[in-house]
Backbone as ProteinMPNN parsed JSONL, in Angstrom:
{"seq_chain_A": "XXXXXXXXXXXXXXXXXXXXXXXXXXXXXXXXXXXXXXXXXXXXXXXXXXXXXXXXXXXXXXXXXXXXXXXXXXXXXXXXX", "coords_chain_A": {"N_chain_A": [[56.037, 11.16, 99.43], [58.311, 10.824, 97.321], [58.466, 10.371, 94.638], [56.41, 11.011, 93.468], [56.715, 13.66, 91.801], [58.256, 12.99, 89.837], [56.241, 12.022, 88.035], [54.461, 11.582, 85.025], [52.325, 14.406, 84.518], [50.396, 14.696, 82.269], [49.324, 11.874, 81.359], [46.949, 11.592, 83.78], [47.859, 10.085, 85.92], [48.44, 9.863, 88.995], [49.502, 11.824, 90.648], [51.374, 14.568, 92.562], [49.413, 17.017, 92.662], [48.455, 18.639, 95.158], [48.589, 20.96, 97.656], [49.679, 20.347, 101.356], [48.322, 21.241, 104.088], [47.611, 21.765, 108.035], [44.494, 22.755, 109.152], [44.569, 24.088, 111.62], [47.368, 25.396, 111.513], [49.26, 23.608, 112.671], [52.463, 21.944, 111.795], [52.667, 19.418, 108.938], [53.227, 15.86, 108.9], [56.032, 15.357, 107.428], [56.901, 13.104, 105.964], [54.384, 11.897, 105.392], [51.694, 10.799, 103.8], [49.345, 12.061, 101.238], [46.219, 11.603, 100.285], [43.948, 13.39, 98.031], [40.817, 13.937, 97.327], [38.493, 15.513, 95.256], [35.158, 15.799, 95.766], [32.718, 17.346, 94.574], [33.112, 16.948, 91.369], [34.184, 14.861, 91.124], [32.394, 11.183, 90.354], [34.068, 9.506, 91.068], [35.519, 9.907, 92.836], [33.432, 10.57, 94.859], [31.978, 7.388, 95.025], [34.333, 6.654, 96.021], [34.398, 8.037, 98.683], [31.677, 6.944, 99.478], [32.448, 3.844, 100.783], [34.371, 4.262, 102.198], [32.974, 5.439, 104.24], [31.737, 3.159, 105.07], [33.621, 1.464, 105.861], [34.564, 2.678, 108.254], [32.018, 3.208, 109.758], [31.475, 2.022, 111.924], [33.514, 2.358, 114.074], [33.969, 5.036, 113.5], [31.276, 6.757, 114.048], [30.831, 9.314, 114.188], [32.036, 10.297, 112.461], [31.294, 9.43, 110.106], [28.769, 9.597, 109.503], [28.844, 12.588, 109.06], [30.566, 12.558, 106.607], [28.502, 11.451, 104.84], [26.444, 13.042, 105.098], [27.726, 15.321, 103.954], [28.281, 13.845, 101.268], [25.077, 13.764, 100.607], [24.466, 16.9, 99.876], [26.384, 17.761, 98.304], [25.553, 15.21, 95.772], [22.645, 16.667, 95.935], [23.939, 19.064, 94.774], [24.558, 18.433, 92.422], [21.884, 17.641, 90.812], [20.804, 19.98, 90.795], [22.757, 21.226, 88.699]], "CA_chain_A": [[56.173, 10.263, 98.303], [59.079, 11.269, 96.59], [58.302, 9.736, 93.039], [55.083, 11.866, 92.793], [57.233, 14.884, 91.246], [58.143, 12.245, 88.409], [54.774, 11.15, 87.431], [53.364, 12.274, 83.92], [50.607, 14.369, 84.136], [49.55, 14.573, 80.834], [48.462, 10.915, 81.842], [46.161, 11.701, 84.581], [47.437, 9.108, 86.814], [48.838, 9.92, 90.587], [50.404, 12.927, 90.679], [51.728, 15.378, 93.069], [48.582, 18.293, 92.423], [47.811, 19.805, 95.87], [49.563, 21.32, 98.976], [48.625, 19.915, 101.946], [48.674, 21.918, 105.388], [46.556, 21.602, 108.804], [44.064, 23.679, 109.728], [45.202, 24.831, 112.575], [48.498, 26.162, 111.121], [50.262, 23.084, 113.0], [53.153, 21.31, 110.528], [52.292, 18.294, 108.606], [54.431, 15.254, 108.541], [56.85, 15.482, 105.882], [57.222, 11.797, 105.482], [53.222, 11.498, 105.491], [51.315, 10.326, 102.58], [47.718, 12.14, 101.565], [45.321, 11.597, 98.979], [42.88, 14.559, 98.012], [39.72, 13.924, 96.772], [37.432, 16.711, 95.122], [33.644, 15.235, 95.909], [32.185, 17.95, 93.509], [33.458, 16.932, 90.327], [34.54, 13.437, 90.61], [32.216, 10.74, 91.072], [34.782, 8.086, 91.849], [35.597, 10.056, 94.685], [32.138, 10.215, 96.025], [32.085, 6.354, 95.449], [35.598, 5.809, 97.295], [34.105, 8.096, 100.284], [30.839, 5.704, 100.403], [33.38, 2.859, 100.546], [35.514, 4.88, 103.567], [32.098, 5.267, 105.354], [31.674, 1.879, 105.079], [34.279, 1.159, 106.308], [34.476, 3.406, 109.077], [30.843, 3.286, 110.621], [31.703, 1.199, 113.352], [34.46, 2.852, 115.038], [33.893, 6.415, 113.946], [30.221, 7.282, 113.563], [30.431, 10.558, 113.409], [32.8, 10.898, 110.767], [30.535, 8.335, 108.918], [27.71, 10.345, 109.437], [29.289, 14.191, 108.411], [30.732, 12.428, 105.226], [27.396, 11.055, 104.553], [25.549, 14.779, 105.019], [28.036, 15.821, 102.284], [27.529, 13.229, 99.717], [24.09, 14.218, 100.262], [24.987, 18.009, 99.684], [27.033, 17.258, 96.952], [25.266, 15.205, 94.869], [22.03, 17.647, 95.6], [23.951, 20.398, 93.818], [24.357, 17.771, 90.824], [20.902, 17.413, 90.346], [20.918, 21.452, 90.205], [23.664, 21.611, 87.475]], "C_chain_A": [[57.042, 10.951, 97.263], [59.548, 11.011, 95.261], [57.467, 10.656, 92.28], [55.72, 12.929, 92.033], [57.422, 14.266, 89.78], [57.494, 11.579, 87.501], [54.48, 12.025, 86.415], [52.378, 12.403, 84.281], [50.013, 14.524, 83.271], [48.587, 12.822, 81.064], [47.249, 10.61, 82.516], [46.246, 10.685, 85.258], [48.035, 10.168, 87.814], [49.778, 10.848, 90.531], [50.224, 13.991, 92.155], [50.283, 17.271, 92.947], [48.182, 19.163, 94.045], [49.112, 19.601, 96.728], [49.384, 21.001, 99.67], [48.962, 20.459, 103.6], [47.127, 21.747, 106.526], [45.995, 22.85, 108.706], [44.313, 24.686, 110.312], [46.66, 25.485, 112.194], [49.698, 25.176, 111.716], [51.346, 22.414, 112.008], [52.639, 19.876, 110.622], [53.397, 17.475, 108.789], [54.927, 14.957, 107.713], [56.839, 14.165, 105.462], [55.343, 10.992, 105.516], [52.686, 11.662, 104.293], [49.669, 10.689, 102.458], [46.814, 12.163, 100.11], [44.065, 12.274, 99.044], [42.053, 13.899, 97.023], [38.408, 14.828, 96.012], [36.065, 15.92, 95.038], [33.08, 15.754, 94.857], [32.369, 17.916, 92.336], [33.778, 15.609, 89.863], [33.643, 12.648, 91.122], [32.993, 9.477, 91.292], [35.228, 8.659, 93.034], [34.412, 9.697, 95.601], [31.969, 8.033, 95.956], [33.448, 5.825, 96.2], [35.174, 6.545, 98.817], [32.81, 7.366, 100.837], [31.587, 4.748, 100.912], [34.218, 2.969, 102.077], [34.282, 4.766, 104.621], [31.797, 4.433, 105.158], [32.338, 1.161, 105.945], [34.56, 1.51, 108.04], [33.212, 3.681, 110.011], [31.122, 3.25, 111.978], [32.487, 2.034, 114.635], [34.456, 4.317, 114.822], [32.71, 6.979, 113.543], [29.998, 8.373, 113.168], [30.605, 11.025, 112.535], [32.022, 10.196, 109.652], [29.345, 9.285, 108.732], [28.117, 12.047, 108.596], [29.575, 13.829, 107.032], [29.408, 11.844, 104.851], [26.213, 12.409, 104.025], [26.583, 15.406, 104.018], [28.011, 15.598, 100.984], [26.093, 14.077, 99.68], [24.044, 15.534, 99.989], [25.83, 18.333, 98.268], [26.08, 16.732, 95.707], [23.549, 15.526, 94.775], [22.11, 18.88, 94.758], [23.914, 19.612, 92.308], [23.259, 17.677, 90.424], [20.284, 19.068, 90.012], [21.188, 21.767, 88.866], [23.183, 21.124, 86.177]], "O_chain_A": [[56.502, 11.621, 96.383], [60.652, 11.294, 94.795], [57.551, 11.031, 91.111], [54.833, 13.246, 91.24], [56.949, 14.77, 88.761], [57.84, 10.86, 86.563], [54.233, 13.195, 86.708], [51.516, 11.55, 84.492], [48.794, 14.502, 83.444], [47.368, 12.728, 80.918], [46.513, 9.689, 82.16], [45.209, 10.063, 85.49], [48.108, 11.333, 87.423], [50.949, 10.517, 90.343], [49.137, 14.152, 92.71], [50.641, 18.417, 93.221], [47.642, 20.267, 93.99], [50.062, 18.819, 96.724], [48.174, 20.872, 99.487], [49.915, 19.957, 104.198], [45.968, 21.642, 106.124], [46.59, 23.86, 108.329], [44.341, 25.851, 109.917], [46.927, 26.346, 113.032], [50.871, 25.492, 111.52], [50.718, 22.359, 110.951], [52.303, 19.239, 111.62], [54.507, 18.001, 108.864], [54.359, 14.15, 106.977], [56.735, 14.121, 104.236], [55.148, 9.783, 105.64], [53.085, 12.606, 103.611], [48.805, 10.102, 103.108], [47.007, 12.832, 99.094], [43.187, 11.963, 99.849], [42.515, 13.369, 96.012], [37.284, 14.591, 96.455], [35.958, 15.313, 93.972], [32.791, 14.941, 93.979], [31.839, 18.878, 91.782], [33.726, 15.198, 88.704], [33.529, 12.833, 92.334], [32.428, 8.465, 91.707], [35.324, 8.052, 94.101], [34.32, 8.959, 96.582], [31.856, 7.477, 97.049], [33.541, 4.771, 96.829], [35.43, 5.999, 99.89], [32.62, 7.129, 102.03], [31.262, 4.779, 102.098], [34.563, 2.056, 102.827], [34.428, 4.155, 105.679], [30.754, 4.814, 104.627], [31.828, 0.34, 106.707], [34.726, 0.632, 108.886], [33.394, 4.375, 111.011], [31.05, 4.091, 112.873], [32.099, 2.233, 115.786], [34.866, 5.004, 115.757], [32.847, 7.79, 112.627], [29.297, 8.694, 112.208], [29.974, 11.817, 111.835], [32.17, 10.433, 108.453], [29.101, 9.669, 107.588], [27.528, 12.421, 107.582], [29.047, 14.51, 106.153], [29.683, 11.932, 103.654], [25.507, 12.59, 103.034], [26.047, 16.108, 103.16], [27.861, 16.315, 99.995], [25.946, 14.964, 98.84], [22.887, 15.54, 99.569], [25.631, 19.21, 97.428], [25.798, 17.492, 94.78], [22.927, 14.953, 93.881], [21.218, 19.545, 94.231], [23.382, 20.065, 91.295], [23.358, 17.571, 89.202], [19.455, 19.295, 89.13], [20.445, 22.303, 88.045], [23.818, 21.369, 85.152]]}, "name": "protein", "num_of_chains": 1, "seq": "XXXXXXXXXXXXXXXXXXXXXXXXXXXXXXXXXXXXXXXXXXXXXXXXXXXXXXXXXXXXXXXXXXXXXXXXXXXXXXXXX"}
């Protein structure tokens, strides 16, 4: 997304803030588009990943299920803090 470099962030909208590389050390696709989420700090993330496992049950349980065991992980440490 080759706009993101020209986005005000003093705004706090859609900006360019992380790097984004696999795991495995394989290359990403340059012309691929990713949106990072921090769970621990934001909760509109944790409500856009209920929303994804929502979405997602059906066809990928497990991933519905692992993001599910981290909300719960997550907002267990909030009730810590």
């Amino acid at each position: 997304m080759d706009g993101l470099e020209e986005v005000d962030v003093m705004g706090k909208g859609l900006y360019g803030k992380y790097r984004i590389e696999k795991g495995d050390g394989t290359p990403v696709d340059p012309r691929a588009i990713y949106f990072t989420l921090r769970l621990d700090t934001d909760r509109f993330a944790r409500v856009a990943v209920r929303a994804y496992v929502a979405a997602c049950r059906d066809e990928q349980p497990e991933l519905a299920r692992d993001l599910e065991r981290v909300l719960r992980d997550v907002e267990g440490e909030d009730d810590v803090l």
